[in-house]
PDB file of C-alpha atoms in Angstrom:
ATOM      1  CA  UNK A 224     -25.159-124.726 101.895  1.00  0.00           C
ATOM      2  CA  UNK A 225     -23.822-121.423 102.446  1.00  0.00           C
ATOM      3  CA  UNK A 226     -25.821-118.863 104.160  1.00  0.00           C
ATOM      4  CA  UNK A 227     -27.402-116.070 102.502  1.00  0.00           C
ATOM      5  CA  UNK A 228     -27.207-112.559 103.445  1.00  0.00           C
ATOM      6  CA  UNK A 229     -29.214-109.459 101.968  1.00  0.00           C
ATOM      7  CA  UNK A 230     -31.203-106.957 102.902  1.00  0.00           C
ATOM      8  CA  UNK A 231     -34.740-106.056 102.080  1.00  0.00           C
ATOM      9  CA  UNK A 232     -38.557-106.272 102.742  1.00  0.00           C
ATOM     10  CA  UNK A 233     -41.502-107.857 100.498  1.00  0.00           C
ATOM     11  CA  UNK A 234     -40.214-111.562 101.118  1.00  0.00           C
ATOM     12  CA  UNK A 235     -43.232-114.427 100.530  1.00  0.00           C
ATOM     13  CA  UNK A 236     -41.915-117.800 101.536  1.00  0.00           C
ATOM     14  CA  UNK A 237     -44.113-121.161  99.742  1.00  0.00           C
ATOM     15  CA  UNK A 238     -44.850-124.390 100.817  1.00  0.00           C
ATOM     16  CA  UNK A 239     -45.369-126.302  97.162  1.00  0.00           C
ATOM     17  CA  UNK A 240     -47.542-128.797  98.395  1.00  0.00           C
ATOM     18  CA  UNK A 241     -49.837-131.067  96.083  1.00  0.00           C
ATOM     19  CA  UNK A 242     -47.269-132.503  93.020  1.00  0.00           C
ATOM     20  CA  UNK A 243     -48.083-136.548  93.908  1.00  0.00           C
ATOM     21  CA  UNK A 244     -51.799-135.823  94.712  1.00  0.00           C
ATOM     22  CA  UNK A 245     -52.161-133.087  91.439  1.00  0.00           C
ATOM     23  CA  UNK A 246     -50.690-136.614  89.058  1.00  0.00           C
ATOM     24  CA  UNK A 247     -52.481-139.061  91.290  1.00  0.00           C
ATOM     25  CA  UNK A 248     -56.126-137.412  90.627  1.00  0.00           C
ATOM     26  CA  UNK A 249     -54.901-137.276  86.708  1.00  0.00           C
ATOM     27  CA  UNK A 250     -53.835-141.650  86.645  1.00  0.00           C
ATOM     28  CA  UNK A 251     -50.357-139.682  85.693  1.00  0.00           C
ATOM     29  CA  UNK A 252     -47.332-140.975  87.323  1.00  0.00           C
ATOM     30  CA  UNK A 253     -45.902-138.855  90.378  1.00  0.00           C
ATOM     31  CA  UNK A 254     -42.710-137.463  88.157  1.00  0.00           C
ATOM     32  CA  UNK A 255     -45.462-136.123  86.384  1.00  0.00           C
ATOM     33  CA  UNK A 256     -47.176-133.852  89.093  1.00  0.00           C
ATOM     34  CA  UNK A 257     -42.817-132.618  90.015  1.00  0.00           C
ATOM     35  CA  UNK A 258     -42.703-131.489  86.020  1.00  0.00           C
ATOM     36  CA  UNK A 259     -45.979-129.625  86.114  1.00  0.00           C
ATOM     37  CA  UNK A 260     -44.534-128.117  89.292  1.00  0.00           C
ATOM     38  CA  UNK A 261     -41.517-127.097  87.848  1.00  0.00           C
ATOM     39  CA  UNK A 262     -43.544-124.908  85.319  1.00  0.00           C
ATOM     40  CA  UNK A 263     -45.593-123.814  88.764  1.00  0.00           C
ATOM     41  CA  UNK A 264     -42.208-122.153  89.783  1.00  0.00           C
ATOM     42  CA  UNK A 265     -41.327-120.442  86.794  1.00  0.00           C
ATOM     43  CA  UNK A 266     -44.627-119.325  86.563  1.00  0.00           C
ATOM     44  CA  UNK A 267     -43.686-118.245  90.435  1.00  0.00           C
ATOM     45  CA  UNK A 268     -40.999-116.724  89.999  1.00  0.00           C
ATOM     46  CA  UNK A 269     -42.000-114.315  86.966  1.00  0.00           C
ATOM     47  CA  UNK A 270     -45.333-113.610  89.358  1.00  0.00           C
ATOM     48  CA  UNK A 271     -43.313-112.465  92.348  1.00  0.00           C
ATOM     49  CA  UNK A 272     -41.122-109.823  89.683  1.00  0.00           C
ATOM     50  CA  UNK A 273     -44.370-108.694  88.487  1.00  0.00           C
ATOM     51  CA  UNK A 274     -45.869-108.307  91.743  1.00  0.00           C
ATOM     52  CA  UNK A 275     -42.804-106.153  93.112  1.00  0.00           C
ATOM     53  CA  UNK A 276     -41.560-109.243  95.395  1.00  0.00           C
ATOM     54  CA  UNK A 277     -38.008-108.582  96.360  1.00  0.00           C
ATOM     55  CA  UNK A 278     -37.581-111.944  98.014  1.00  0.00           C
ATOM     56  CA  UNK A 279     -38.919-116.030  97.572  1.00  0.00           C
ATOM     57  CA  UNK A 280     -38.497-118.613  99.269  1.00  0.00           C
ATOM     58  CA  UNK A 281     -39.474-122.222  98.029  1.00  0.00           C
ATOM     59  CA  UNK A 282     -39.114-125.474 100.206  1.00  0.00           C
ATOM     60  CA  UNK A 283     -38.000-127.732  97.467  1.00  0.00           C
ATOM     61  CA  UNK A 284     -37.043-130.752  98.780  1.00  0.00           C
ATOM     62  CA  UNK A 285     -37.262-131.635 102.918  1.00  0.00           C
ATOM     63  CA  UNK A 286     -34.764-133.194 104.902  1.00  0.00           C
ATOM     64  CA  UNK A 287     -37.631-135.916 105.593  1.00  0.00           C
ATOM     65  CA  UNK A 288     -38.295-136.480 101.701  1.00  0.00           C
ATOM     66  CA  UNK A 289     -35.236-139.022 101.988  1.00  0.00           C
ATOM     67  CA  UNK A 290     -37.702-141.461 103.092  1.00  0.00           C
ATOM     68  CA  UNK A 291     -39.706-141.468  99.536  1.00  0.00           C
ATOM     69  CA  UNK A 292     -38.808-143.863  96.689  1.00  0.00           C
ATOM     70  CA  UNK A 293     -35.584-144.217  95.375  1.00  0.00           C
ATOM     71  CA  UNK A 294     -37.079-143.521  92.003  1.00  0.00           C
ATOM     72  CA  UNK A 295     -38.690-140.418  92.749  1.00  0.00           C
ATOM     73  CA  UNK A 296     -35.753-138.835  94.392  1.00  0.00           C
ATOM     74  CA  UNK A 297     -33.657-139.281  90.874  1.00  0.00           C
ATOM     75  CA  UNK A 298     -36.831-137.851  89.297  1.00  0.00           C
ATOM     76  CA  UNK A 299     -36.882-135.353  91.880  1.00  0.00           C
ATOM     77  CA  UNK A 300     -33.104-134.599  91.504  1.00  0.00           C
ATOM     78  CA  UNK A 301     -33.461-134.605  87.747  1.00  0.00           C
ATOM     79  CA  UNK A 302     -36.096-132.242  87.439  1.00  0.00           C
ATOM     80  CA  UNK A 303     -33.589-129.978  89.487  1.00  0.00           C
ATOM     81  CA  UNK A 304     -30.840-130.050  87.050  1.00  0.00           C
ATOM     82  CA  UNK A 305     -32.586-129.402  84.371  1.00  0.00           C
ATOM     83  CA  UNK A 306     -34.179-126.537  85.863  1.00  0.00           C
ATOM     84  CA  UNK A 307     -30.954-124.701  86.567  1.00  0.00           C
ATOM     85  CA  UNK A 308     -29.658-125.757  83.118  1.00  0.00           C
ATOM     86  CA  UNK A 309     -32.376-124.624  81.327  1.00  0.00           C
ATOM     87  CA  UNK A 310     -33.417-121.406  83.217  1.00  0.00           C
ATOM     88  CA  UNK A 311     -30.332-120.643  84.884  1.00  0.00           C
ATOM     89  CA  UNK A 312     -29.097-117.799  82.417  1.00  0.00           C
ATOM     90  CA  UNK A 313     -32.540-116.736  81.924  1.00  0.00           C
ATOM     91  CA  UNK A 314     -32.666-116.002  85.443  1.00  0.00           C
ATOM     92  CA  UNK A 315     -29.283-114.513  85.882  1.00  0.00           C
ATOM     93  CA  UNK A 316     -30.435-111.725  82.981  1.00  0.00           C
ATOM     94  CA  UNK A 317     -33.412-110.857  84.662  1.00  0.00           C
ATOM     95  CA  UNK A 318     -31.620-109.971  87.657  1.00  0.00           C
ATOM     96  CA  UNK A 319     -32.413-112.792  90.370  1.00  0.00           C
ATOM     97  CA  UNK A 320     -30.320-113.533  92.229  1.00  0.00           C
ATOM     98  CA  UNK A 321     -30.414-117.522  94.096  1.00  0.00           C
ATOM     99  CA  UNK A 322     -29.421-118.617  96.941  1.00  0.00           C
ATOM    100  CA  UNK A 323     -29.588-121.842  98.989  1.00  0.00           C
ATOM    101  CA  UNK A 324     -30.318-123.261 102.165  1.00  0.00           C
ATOM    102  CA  UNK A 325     -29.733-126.464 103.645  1.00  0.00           C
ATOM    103  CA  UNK A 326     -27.996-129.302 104.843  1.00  0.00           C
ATOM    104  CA  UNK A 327     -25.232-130.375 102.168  1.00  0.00           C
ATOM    105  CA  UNK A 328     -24.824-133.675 103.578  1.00  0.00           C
ATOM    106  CA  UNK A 329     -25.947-136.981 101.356  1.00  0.00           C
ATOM    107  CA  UNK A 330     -26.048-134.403  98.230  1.00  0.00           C
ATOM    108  CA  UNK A 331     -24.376-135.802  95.018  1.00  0.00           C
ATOM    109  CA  UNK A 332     -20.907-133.647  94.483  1.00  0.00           C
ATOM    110  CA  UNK A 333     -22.602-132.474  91.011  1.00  0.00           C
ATOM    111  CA  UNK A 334     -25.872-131.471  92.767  1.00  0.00           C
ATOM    112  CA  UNK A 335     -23.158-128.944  95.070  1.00  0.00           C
ATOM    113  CA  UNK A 336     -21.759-128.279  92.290  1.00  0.00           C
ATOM    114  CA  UNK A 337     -24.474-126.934  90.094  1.00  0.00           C
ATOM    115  CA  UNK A 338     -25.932-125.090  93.283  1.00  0.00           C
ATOM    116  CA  UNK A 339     -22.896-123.372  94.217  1.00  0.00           C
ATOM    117  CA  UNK A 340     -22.091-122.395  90.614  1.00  0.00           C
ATOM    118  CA  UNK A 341     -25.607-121.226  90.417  1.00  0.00           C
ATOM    119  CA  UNK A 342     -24.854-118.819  93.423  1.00  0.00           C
ATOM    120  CA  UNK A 343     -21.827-117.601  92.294  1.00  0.00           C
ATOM    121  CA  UNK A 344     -23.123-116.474  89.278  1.00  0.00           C
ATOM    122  CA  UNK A 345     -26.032-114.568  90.583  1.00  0.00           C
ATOM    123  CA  UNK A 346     -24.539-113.377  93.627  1.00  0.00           C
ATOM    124  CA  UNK A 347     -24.534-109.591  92.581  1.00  0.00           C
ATOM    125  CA  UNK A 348     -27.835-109.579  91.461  1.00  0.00           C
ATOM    126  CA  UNK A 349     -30.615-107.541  92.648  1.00  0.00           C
ATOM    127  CA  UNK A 350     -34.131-107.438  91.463  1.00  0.00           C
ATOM    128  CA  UNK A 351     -35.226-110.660  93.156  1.00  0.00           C
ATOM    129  CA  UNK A 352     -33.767-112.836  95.773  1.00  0.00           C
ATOM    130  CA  UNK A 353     -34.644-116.554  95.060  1.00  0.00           C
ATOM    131  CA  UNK A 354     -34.080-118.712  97.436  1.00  0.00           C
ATOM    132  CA  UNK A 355     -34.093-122.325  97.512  1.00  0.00           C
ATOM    133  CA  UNK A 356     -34.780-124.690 100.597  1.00  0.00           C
ATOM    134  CA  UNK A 357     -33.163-127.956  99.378  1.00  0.00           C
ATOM    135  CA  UNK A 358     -32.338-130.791 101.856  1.00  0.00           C
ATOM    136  CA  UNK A 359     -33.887-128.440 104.781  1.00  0.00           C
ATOM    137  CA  UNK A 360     -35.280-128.996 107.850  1.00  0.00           C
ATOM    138  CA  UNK A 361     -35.976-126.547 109.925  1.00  0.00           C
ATOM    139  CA  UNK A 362     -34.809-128.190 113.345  1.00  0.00           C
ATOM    140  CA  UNK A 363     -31.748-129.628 111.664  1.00  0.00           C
ATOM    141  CA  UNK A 364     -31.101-125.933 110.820  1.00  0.00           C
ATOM    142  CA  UNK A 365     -31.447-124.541 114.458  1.00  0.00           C
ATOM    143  CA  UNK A 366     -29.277-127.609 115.278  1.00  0.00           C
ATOM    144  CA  UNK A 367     -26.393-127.109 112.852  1.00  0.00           C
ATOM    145  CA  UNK A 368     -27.016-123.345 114.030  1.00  0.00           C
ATOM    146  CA  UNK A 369     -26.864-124.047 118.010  1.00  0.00           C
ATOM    147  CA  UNK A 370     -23.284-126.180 117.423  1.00  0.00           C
ATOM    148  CA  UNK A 371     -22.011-122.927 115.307  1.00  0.00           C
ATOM    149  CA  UNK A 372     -23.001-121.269 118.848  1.00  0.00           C
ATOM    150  CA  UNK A 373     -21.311-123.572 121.536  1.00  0.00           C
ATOM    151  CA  UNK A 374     -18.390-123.486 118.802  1.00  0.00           C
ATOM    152  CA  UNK A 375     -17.793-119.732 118.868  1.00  0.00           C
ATOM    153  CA  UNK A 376     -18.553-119.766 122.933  1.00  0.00           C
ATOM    154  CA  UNK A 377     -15.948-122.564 123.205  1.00  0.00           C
ATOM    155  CA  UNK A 378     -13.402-120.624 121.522  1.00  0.00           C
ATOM    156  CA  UNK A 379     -14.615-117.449 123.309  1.00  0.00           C
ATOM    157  CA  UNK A 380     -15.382-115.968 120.205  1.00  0.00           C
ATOM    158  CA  UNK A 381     -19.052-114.523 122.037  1.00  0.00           C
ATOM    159  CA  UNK A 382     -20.299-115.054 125.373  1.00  0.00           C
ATOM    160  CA  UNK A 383     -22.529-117.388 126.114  1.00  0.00           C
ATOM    161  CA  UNK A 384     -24.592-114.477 127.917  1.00  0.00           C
ATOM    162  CA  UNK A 385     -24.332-112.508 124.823  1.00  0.00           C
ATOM    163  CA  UNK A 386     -26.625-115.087 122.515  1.00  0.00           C
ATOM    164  CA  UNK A 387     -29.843-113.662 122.291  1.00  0.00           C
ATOM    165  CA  UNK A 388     -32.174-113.900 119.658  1.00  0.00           C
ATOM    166  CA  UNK A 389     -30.778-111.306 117.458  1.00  0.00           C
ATOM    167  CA  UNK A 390     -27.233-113.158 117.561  1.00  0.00           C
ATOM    168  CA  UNK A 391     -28.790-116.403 117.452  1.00  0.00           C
ATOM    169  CA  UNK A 392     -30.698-115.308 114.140  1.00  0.00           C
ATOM    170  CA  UNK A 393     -26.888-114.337 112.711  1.00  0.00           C
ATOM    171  CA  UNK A 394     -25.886-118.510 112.792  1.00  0.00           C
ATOM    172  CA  UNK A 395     -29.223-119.549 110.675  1.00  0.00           C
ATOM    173  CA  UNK A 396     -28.913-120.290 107.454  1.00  0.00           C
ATOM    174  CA  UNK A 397     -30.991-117.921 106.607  1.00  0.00           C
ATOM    175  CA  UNK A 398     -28.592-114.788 108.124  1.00  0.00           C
ATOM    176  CA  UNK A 399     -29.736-111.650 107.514  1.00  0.00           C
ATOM    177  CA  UNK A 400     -32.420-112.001 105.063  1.00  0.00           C
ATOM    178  CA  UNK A 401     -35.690-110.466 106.139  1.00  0.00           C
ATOM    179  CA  UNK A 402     -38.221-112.960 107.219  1.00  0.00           C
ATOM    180  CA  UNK A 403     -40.890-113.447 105.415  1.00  0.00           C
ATOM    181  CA  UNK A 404     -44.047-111.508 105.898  1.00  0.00           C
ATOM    182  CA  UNK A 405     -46.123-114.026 104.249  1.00  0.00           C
ATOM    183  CA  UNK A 406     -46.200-117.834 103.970  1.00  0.00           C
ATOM    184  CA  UNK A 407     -48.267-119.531 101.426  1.00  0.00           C
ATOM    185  CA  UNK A 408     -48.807-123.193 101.379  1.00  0.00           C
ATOM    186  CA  UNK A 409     -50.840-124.983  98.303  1.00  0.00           C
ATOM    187  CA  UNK A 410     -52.986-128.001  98.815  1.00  0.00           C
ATOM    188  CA  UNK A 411     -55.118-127.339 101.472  1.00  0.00           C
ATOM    189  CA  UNK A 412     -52.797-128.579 104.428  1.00  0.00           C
ATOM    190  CA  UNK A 413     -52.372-126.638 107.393  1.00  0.00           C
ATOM    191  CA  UNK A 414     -49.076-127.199 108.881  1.00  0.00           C
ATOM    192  CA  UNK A 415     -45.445-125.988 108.623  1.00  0.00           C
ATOM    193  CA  UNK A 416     -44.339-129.405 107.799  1.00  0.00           C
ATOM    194  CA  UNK A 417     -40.801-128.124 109.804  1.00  0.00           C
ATOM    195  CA  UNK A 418     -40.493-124.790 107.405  1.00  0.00           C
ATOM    196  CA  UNK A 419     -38.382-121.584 108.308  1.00  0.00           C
ATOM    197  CA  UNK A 420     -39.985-122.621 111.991  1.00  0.00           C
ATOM    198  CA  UNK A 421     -37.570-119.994 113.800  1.00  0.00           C
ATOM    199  CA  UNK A 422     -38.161-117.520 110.820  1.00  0.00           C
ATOM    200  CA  UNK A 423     -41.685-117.877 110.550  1.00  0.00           C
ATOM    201  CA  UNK A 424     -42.667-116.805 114.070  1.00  0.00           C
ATOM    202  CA  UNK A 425     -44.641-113.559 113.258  1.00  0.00           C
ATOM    203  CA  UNK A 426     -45.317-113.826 109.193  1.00  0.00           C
ATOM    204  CA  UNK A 427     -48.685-114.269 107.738  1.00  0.00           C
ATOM    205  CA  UNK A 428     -50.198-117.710 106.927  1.00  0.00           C
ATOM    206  CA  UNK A 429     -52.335-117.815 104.008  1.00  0.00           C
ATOM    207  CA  UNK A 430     -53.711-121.648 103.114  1.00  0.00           C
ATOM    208  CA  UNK A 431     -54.411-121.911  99.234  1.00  0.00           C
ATOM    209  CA  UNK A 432     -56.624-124.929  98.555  1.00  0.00           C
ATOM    210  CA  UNK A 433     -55.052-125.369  95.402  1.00  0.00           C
ATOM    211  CA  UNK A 434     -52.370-127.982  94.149  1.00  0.00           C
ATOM    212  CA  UNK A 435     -49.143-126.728  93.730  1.00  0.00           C
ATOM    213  CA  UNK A 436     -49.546-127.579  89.799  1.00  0.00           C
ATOM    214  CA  UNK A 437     -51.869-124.963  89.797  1.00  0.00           C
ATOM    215  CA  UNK A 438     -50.777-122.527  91.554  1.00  0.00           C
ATOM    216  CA  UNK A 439     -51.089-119.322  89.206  1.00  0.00           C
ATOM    217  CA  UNK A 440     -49.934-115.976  89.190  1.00  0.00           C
ATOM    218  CA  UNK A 441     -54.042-114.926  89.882  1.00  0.00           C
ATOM    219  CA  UNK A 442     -53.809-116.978  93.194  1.00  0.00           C
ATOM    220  CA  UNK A 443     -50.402-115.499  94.367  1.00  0.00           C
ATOM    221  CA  UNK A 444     -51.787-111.999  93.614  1.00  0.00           C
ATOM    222  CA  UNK A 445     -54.834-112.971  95.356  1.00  0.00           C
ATOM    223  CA  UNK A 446     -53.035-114.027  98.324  1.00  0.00           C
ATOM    224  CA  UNK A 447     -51.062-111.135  98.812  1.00  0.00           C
ATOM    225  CA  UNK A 448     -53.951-109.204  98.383  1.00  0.00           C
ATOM    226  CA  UNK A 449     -55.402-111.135 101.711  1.00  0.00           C
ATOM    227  CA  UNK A 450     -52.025-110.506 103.933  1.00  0.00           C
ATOM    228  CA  UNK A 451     -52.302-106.599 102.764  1.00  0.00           C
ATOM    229  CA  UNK A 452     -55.658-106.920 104.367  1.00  0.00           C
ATOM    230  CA  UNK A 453     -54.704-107.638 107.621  1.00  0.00           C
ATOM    231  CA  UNK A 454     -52.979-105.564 110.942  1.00  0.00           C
ATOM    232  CA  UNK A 455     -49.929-107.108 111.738  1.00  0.00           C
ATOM    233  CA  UNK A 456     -49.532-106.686 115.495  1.00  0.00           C
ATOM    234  CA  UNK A 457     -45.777-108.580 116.182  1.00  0.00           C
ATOM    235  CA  UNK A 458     -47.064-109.661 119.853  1.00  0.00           C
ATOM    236  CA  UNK A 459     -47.676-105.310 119.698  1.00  0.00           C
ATOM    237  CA  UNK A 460     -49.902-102.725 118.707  1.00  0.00           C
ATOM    238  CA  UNK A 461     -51.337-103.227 115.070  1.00  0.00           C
ATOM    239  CA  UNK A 462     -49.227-102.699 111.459  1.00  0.00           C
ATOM    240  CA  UNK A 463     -50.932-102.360 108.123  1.00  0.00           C
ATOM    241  CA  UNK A 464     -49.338-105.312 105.830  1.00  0.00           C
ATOM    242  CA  UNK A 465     -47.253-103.295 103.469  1.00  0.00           C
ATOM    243  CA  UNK A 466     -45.886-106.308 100.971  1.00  0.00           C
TER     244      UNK A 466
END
């Protein structure tokens, strides 16, 4: 996908972990738990506005889900397009603006499409930055990023000697949006499952032990109430969370 760029602070990056388990628990079939978590992000979405978010970040759909079941990939793809049909314009009046990250290889030319029409639209928006992590894996992204590198040193575009992190954060998909300052992931797991792992390096973890299905506007409140609770130190001297 193309890589987003705009500034600002306040960004909370989620993990929506728990869809399969949330149905499984319920005898509902798994396309069942991805439907109740498309009303999760909505409900997400208007939470972070609320909450004076300027910038989400939702891993949608990993690299590694490829290996799931045919079946729930359409369902999974499905649930996608309707989402952007039905809450597309809704979004684009309220201001947010979308953006997504990614791999675009093995995507379905009206799944680009849809995306990239989705960005256009919303590209001068302001009031929230939504962005999407679809097809993403976070070493796939440092990989696609470190041949952008030894592209632009080949063609002596930079010196190799000039790449440091800084420049190196310039070829991520990610460009220059903030990081974020706090990660939440739902379910109960404790791992980055390969999320934003270059972006992530100094943001606040909070582990909600919740399925994503029920993830509520009370529990993201509550969790950014916990990161404004603690010092950030950024390998320094302490910060007071400000998000």
């Amino acid at each position: 996908m193309g890589r987003c760029r705009q500034a600002g602070r306040a960004h909370v990056a989620i993990i929506m972990d728990g869809n399969g388990r949330w149905a499984a628990e319920r005898g509902l079939p798994r396309a069942e738990g991805h439907r109740q978590g498309v009303e999760s992000v909505r409900r997400a979405v208007e939470a972070a506005m609320e909450l004076g978010v300027t910038h989400l970040t939702l891993f949608s759909f990993s690299s590694e889900n490829w290996s799931r079941p045919k079946q729930e990939i359409n369902d999974l793809f499905g649930l996608l397009r309707r989402f952007v049909r039905r809450d597309l314009a809704e979004l684009h009046k309220n201001g947010v603006k979308i953006c997504v990250i990614g791999a675009r290889g093995g995507l379905e030319d009206d799944i680009l499409r849809m995306l990239d029409d989705a960005v256009e639209l919303t590209k001068d928006n302001a009031a929230l930055t939504l962005t999407i992590a679809f097809n993403y894996g976070a070493r796939d992204e440092i990989a696609r990023a470190a041949q952008r590198v030894a592209e632009d040193v080949k063609a002596g575009l930079v010196a190799a000697e000039d790449i440091t992190p800084e420049r190196f954060g310039t070829y991520l998909d990610t460009a220059d949006l903030p990081d974020p300052d706090l990660l939440i992931r739902t379910s109960g797991e404790l791992r980055l499952s390969n999320f934003l792992l270059w972006q992530l390096a100094y943001s606040e973890f909070v582990f909600v032990d919740v399925y994503w299905p029920d993830f509520t506007k009370e529990l993201f409140e509550a969790a950014i109430a916990e990161y404004q609770r603690r010092n950030r130190r950024f390998g320094g001297t302490s910060a007071r969370s400000t998000a």
